[in-house]
Coordinates of C-alpha atoms and ligand atoms in Angstrom, one line a residue:
X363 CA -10.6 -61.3 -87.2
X364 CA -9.0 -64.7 -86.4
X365 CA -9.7 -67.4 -88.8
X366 CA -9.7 -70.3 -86.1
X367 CA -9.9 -69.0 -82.2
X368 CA -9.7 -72.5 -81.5
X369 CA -6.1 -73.2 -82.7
X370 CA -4.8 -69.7 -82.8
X371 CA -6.0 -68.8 -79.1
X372 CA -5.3 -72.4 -77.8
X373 CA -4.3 -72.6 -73.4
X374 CA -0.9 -73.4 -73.5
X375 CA -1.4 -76.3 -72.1
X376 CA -3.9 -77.8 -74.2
X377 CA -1.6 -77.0 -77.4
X378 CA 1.7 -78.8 -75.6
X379 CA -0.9 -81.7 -75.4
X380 CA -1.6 -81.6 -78.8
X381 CA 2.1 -80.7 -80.1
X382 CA 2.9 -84.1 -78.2
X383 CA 0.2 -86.4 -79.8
X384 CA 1.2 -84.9 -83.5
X385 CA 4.9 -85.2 -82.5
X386 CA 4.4 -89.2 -81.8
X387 CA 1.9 -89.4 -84.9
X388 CA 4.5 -87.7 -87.0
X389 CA 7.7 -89.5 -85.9
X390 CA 5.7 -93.4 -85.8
X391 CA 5.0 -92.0 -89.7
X392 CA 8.4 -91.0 -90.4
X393 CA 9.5 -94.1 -89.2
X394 CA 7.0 -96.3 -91.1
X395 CA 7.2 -95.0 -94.5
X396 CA 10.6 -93.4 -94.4
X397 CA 13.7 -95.8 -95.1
X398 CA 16.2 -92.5 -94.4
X399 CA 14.3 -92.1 -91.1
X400 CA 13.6 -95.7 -89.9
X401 CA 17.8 -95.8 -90.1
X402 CA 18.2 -92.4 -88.7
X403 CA 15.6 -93.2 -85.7
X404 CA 16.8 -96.5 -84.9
X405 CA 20.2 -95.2 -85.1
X406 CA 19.3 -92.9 -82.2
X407 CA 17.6 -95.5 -80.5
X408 CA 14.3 -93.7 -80.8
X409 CA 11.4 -96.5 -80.7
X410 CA 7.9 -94.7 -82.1
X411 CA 5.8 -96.9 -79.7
X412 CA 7.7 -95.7 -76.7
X413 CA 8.1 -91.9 -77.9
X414 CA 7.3 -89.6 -75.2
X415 CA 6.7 -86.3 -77.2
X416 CA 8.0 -83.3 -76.3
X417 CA 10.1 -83.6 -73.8
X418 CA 12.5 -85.9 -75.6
X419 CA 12.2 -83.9 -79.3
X420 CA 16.3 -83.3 -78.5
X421 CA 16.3 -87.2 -79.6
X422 CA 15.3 -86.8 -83.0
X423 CA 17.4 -86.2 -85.2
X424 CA 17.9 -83.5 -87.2
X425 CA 17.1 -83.2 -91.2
X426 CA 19.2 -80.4 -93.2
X427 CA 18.8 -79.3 -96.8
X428 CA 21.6 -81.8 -97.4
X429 CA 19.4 -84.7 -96.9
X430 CA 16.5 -83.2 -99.0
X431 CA 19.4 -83.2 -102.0
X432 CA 20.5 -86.1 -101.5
X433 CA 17.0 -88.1 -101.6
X434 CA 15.9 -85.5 -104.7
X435 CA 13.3 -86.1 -105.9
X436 CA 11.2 -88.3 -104.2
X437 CA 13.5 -90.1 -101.6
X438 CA 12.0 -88.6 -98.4
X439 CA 7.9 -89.8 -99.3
X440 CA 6.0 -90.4 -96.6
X441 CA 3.1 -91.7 -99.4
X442 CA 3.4 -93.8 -102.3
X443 CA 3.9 -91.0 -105.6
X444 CA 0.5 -91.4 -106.8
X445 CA -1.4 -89.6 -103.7
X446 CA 0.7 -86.4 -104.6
X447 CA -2.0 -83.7 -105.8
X448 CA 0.6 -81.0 -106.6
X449 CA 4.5 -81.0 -106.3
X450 CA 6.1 -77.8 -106.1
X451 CA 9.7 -76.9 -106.4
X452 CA 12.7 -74.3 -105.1
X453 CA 15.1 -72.5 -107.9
X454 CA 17.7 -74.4 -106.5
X455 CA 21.0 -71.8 -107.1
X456 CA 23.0 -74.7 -105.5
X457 CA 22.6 -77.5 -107.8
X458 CA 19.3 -79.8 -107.7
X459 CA 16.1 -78.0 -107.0
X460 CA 14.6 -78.6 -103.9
X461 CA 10.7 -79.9 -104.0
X462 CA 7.7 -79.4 -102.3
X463 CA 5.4 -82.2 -102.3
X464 CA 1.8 -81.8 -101.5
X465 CA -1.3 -84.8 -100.8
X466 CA -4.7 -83.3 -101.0
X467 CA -4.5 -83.3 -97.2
X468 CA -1.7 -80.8 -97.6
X469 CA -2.8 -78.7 -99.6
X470 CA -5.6 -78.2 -97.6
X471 CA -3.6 -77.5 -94.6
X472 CA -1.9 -74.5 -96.8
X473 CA -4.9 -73.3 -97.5
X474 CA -5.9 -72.8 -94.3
X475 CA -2.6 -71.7 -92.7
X476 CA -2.1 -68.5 -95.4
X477 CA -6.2 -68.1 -94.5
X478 CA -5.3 -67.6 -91.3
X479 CA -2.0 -65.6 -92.5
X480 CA -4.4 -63.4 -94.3
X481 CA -6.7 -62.9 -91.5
X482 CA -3.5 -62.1 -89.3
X483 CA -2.8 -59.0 -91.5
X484 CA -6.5 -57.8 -91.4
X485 CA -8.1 -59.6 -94.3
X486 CA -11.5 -60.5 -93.6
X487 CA -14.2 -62.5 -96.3
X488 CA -15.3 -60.4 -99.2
X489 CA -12.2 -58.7 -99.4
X490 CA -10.5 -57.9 -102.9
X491 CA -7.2 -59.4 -102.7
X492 CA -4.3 -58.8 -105.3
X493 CA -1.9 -61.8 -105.4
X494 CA 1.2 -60.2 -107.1
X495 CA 3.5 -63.0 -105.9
X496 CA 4.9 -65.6 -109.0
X497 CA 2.3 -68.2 -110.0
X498 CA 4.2 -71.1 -110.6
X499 CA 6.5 -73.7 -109.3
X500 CA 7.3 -71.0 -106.5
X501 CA 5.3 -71.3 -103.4
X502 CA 3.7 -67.5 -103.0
X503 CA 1.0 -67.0 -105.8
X504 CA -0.4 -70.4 -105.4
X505 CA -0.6 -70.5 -101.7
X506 CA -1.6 -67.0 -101.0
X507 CA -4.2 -67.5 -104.1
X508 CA -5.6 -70.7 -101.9
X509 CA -5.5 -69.0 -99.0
X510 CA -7.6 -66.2 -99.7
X511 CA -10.0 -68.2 -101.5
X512 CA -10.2 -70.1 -98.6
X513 CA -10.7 -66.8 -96.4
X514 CA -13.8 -66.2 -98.2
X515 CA -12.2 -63.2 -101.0
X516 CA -12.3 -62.1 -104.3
X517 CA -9.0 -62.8 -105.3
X518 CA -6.8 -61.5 -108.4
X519 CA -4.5 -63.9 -109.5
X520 CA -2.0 -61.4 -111.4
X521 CA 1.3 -62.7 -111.0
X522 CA 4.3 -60.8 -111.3
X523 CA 5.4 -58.3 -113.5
X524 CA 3.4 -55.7 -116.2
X525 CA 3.5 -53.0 -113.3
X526 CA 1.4 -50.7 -114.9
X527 CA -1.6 -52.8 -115.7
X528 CA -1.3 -54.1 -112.2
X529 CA -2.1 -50.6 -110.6
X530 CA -4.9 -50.7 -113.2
X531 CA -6.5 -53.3 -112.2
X532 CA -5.4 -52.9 -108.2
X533 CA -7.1 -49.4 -108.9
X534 CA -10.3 -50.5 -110.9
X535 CA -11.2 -53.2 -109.0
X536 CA -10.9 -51.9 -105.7
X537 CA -8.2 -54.2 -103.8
X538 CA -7.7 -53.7 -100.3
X539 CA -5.1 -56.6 -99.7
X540 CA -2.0 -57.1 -102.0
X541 CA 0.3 -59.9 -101.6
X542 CA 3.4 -59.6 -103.3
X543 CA 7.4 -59.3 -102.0
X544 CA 8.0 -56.0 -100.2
X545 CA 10.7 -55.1 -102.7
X546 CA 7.8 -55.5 -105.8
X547 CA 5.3 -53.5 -103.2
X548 CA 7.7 -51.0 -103.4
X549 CA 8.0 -50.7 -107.0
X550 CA 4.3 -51.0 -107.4
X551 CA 4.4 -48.3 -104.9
X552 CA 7.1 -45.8 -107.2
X553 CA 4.4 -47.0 -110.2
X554 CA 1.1 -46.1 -108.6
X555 CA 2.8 -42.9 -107.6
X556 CA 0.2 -42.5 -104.5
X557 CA -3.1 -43.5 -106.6
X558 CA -3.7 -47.2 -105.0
X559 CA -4.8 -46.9 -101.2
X560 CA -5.2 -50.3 -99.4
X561 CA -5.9 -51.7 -95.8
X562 CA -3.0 -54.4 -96.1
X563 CA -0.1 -55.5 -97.8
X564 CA 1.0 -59.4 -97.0
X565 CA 4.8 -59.4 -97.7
X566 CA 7.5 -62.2 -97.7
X567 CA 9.9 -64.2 -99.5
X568 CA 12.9 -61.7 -98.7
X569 CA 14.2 -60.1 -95.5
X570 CA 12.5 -57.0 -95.1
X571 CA 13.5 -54.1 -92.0
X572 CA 10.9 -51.8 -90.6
X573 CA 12.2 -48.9 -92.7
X574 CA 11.1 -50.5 -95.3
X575 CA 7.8 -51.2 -93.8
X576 CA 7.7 -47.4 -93.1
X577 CA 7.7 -46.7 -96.9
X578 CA 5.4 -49.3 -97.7
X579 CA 3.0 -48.2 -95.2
X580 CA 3.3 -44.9 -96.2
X581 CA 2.7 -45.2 -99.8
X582 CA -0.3 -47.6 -99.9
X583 CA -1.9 -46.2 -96.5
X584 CA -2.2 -49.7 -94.9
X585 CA -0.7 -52.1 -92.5
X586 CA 3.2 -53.7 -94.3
X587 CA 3.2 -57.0 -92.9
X588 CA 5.6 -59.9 -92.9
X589 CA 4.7 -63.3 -93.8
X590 CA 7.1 -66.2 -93.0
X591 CA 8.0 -69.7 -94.6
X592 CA 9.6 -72.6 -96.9
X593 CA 9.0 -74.7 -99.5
X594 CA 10.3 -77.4 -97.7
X595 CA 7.9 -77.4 -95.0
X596 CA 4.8 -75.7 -96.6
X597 CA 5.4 -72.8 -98.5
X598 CA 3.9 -69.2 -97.0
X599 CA 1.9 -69.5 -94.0
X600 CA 4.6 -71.2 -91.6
X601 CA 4.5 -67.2 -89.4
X602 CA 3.0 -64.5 -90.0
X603 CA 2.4 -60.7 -88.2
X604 CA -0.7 -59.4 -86.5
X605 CA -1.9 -56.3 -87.4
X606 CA -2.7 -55.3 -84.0
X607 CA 1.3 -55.3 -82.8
X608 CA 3.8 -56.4 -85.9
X609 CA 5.9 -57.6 -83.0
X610 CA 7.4 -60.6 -84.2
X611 CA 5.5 -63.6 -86.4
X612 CA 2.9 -66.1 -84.6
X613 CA 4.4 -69.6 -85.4
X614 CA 1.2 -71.8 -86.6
X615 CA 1.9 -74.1 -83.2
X616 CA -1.1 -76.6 -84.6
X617 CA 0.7 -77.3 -87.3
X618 CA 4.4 -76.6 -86.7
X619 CA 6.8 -77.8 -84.1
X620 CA 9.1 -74.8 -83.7
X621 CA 12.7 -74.5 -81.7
X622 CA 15.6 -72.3 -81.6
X623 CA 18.7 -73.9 -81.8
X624 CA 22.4 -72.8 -81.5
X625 CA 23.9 -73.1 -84.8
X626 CA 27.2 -74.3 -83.8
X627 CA 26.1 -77.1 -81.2
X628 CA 22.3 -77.9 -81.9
X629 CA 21.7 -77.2 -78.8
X630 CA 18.5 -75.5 -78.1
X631 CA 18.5 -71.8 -76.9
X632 CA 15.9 -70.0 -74.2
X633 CA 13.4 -67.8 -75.5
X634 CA 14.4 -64.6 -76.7
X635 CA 18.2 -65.9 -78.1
X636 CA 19.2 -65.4 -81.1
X637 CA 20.3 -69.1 -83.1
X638 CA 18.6 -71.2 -85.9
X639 CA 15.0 -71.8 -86.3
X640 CA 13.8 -75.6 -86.2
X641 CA 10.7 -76.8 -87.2
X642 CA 8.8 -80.1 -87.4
X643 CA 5.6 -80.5 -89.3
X644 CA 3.2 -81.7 -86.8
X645 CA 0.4 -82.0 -89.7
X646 CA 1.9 -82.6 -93.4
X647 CA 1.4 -85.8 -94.8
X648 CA 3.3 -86.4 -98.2
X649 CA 6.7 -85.3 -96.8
X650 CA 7.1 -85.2 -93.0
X651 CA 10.1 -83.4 -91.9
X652 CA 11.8 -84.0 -88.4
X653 CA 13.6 -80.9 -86.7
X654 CA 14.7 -79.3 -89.9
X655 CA 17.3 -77.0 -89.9
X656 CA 15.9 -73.5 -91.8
X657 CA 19.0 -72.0 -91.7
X658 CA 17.3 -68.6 -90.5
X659 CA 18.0 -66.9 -87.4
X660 CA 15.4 -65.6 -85.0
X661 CA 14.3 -65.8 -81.6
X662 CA 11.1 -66.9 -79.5
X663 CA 8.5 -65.6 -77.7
X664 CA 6.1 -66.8 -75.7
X665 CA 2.7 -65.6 -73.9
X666 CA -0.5 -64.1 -75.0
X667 CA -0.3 -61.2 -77.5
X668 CA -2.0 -58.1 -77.6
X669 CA -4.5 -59.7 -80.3
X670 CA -5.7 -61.9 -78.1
X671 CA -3.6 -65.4 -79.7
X672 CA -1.3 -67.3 -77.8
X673 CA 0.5 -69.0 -80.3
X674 CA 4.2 -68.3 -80.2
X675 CA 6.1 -65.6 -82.0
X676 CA 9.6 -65.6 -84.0
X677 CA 11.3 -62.5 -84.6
X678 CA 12.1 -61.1 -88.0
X679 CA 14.5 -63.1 -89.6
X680 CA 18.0 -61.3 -88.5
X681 CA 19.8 -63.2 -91.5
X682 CA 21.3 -66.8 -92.6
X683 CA 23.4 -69.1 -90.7
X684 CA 25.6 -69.7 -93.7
X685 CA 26.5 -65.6 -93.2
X686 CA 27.5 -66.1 -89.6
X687 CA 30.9 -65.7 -88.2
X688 CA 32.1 -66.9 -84.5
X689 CA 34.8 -64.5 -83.5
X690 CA 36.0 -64.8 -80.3
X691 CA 32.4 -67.1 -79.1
X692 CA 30.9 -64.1 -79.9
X693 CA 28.2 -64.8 -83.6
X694 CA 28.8 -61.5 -85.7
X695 CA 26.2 -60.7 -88.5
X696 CA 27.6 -59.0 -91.4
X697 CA 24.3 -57.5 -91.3
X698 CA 25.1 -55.5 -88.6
X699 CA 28.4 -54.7 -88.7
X700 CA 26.7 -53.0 -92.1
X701 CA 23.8 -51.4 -90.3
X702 CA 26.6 -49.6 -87.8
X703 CA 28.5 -48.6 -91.3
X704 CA 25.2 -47.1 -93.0
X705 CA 24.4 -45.4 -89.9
X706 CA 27.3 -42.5 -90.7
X707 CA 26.4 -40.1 -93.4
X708 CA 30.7 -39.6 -93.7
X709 CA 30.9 -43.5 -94.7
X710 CA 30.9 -45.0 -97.7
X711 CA 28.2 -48.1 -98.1
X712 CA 31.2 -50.0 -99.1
X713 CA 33.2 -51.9 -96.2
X714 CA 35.7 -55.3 -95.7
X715 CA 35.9 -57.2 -92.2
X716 CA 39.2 -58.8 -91.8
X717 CA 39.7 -61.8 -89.6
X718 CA 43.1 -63.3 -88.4
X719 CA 45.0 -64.5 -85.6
X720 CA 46.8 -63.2 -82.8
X721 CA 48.9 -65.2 -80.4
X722 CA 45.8 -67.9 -81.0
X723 CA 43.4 -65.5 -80.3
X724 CA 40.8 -63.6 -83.3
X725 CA 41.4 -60.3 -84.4
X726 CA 38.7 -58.5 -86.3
X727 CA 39.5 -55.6 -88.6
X728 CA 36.8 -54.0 -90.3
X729 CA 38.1 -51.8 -92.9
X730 CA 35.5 -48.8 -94.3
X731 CA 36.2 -45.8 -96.4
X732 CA 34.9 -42.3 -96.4
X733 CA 32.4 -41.0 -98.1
X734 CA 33.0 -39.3 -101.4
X735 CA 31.8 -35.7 -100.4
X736 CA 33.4 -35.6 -97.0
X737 CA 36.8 -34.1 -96.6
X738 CA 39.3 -36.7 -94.4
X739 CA 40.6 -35.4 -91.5
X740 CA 44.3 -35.0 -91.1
X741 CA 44.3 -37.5 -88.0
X742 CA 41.2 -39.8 -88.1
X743 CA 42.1 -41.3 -84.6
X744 CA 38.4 -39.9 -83.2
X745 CA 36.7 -41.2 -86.1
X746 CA 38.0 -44.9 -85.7
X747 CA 37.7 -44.6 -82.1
X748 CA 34.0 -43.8 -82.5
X749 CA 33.1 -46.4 -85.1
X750 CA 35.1 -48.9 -82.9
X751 CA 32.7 -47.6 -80.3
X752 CA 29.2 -47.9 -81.7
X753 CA 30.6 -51.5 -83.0
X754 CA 31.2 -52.5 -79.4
X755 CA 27.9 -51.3 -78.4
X756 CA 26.5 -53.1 -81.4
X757 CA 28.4 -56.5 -81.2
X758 CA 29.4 -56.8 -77.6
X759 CA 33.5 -57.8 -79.7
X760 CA 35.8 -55.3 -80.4
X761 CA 37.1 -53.7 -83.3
X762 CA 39.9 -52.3 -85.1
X763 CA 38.9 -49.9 -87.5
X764 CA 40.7 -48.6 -91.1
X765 CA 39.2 -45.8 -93.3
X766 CA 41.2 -45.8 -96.2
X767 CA 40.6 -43.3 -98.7
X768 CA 36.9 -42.7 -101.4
X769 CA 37.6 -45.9 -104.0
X770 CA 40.3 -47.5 -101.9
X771 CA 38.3 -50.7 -101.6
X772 CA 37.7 -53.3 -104.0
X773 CA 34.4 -53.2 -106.1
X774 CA 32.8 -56.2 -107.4
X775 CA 30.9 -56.9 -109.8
X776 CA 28.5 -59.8 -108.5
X777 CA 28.2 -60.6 -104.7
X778 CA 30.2 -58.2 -102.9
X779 CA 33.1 -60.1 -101.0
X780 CA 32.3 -58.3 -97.3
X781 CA 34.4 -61.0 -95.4
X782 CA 38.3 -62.3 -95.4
X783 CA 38.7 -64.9 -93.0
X784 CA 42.1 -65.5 -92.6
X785 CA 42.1 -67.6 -89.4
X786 CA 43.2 -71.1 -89.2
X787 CA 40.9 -73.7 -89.4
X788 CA 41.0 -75.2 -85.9
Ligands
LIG202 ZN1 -0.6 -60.8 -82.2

């Protein structure tokens, strides 16, 4: 089902009209109640009254996770502190935690956007659904809990953790949705050992690959589906998959103001690029945020969808900006460098890329090693040639390759330390 036709299967048209009048709604707001953005508009010469929408969003400017530090905790309040019903917050790993402040507006709002997130992945009223996400300052057990509530379920609010009594109650009391991370649907999964069917499993807060949906999907019999978003701009309910084609996330367009930018310049990309997802909330009331930079990379795409909505899709995230490296113009993802690593069975999962210099140009080296049970060639020429290959194919850059000897590389015992740039800073 789709929880609201009206938004969700919007003419394209009529939504660009209604992105506008939220856009100018959101910014004359920003600008009223928000000291940092009054300075940061008028800096940019941005007057709300004459605002034109859309077609001059390139004027705003943009926010960054920076600026939510700096005005912790309650610098960036579009509403004086007492209409907050609920503030939530961010672990923070980096210093001060990063908080999500809700009015009862905004709450609602969540409410409805993991209702229809729900509905996406084939929820429907009178469903049992299993909220296995962390109840707490964290985003996911709260607004999935809300959301199907507001869907019309019967929803079990069981938090994280106690596996077994989890497939217990998944078991006894006949779930068909379960809303957790994929990686604690795949424990539960390993736990249940094949005795917990269900129709749908609503998965996010971690970058997940359709491998891993295979499993999922293939221990638990029902559609593995991603679920996109932040704290800072709601919490869950930002994206999320349709059942019908799990190909890529429908953006919540009412509600959300979303762009793809070029990491490096800002400058925004055509659909179907690869750069930084932007978004603007069109709707939130407590903390308006301009443009704000996710730090996620996806791309866009437009039209109608096989399930009938128009809204615009993003891709599944393909990693973090703060992981990407420019060699030679060309944005590398250690994340794929490492997919075209895993993909030999006479690799070991253990690999360095090397960056330096040459003549003022970049040289990438990426150094792997061979798998314990595989016995080296005398001359591994073909074998570097080949990997150097499939990485060209992969990355469009090329490649020197090493394979050192099993153990040769460096082990650690935290983050693993996959990149050495040695270039100089230009
Ligand atoms: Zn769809």
């Amino acid at each position: 089902m789709i929880f609201d036709p009206a938004a969700e299967c919007m003419p394209e048209a009529e939504r660009a009209a209604l992105q506008a009048e939220r856009l100018r709604a959101t910014v004359a707001a920003a600008h009223a109640s928000v000291p940092y953005y009054r300075t940061r508009l008028d800096a940019a010469g941005v007057r709300p009254a004459a605002f034109a929408g859309l077609a001059e969003l390139g004027r705003l400017p943009f926010t960054t996770k920076a600026d939510l530090r700096e005005h912790y905790p309650f610098g960036l309040l579009a509403v004086p502190r007492e209409q907050l019903a609920r503030v939530h917050a961010s672990s923070g790993t980096r210093g001060r935690p990063t908080i999500a402040p809700y009015t009862r507006a905004d709450l609602d709002l969540w409410s409805e956007m993991c209702a229809r997130s729900l509905a996406l992945g084939g929820g429907a009223p009178g469903d049992v659904v299993h909220v296995a996400y962390g109840y707490g300052l964290f985003t996911g057990g709260l607004g999935l809990h809300y959301g199907a509530e507001r869907l019309g379920c019967t929803v079990i609010p069981a938090s994280a953790g106690q596996s077994q009594r989890q497939i217990t109650l998944l078991r006894d009391l006949g779930a068909v949705g379960l809303a957790c991370t994929p990686s604690y649907a795949l424990h539960l999964a390993e736990v249940a050992a094949g005795s917990v069917r269900l129709r749908y499993g609503i998965h996010g807060a971690e970058p997940w690959t359709d491998a891993m949906r295979a499993r999922i999907e293939a221990a638990f019999g029902g559609d593995a589906i991603d679920i996109y978003g932040l704290s800072e701009i709601i919490g869950p309910g930002v994206a999320c998959e349709c059942r019908e084609a799990k190909d890529g996330l429908h953006i919540q367009e009412d509600a959300f103001l979303a762009e793809v930018v070029d990491p490096a310049t800002g400058a925004p990309l055509p659909e179907g690029e690869v750069g930084e997802l932007v978004l603007t909330t069109l709707r939130k009331e407590a903390m308006p945020l301009l443009r704000y930079r996710t730090g996620d990379l996806c791309s866009l795409t437009r039209g109608t969808c096989r399930c009938g909505r128009t809204t615009a899709r993003m891709s599944r995230i393909k990693g973090r900006v703060d992981d990407m490296l420019i060699v030679r113009g060309v944005n590398v993802f250690p994340s794929e460098i490492e997919a075209v690593v895993l993909e030999s069975p006479h690799l070991a999962p253990h690999y360095q890329v090397v960056l330096s210099q040459e003549a003022a140009l970049d040289r990438m080296e990426l150094q792997v090693e061979w798998a314990p049970a595989t016995q080296p060639p005398l001359d591994d020429t073909a074998a570097r040639a080949e990997l150097a290959h499939r990485l060209f194919e992969r990355l469009g850059l090329h490649s020197d390759v090493t394979i050192h000897a099993s153990g040769a590389l460096p082990r650690s015992e935290g983050k693993a330390v996959r990149v050495l740039d040695r270039r100089r800073p230009s």
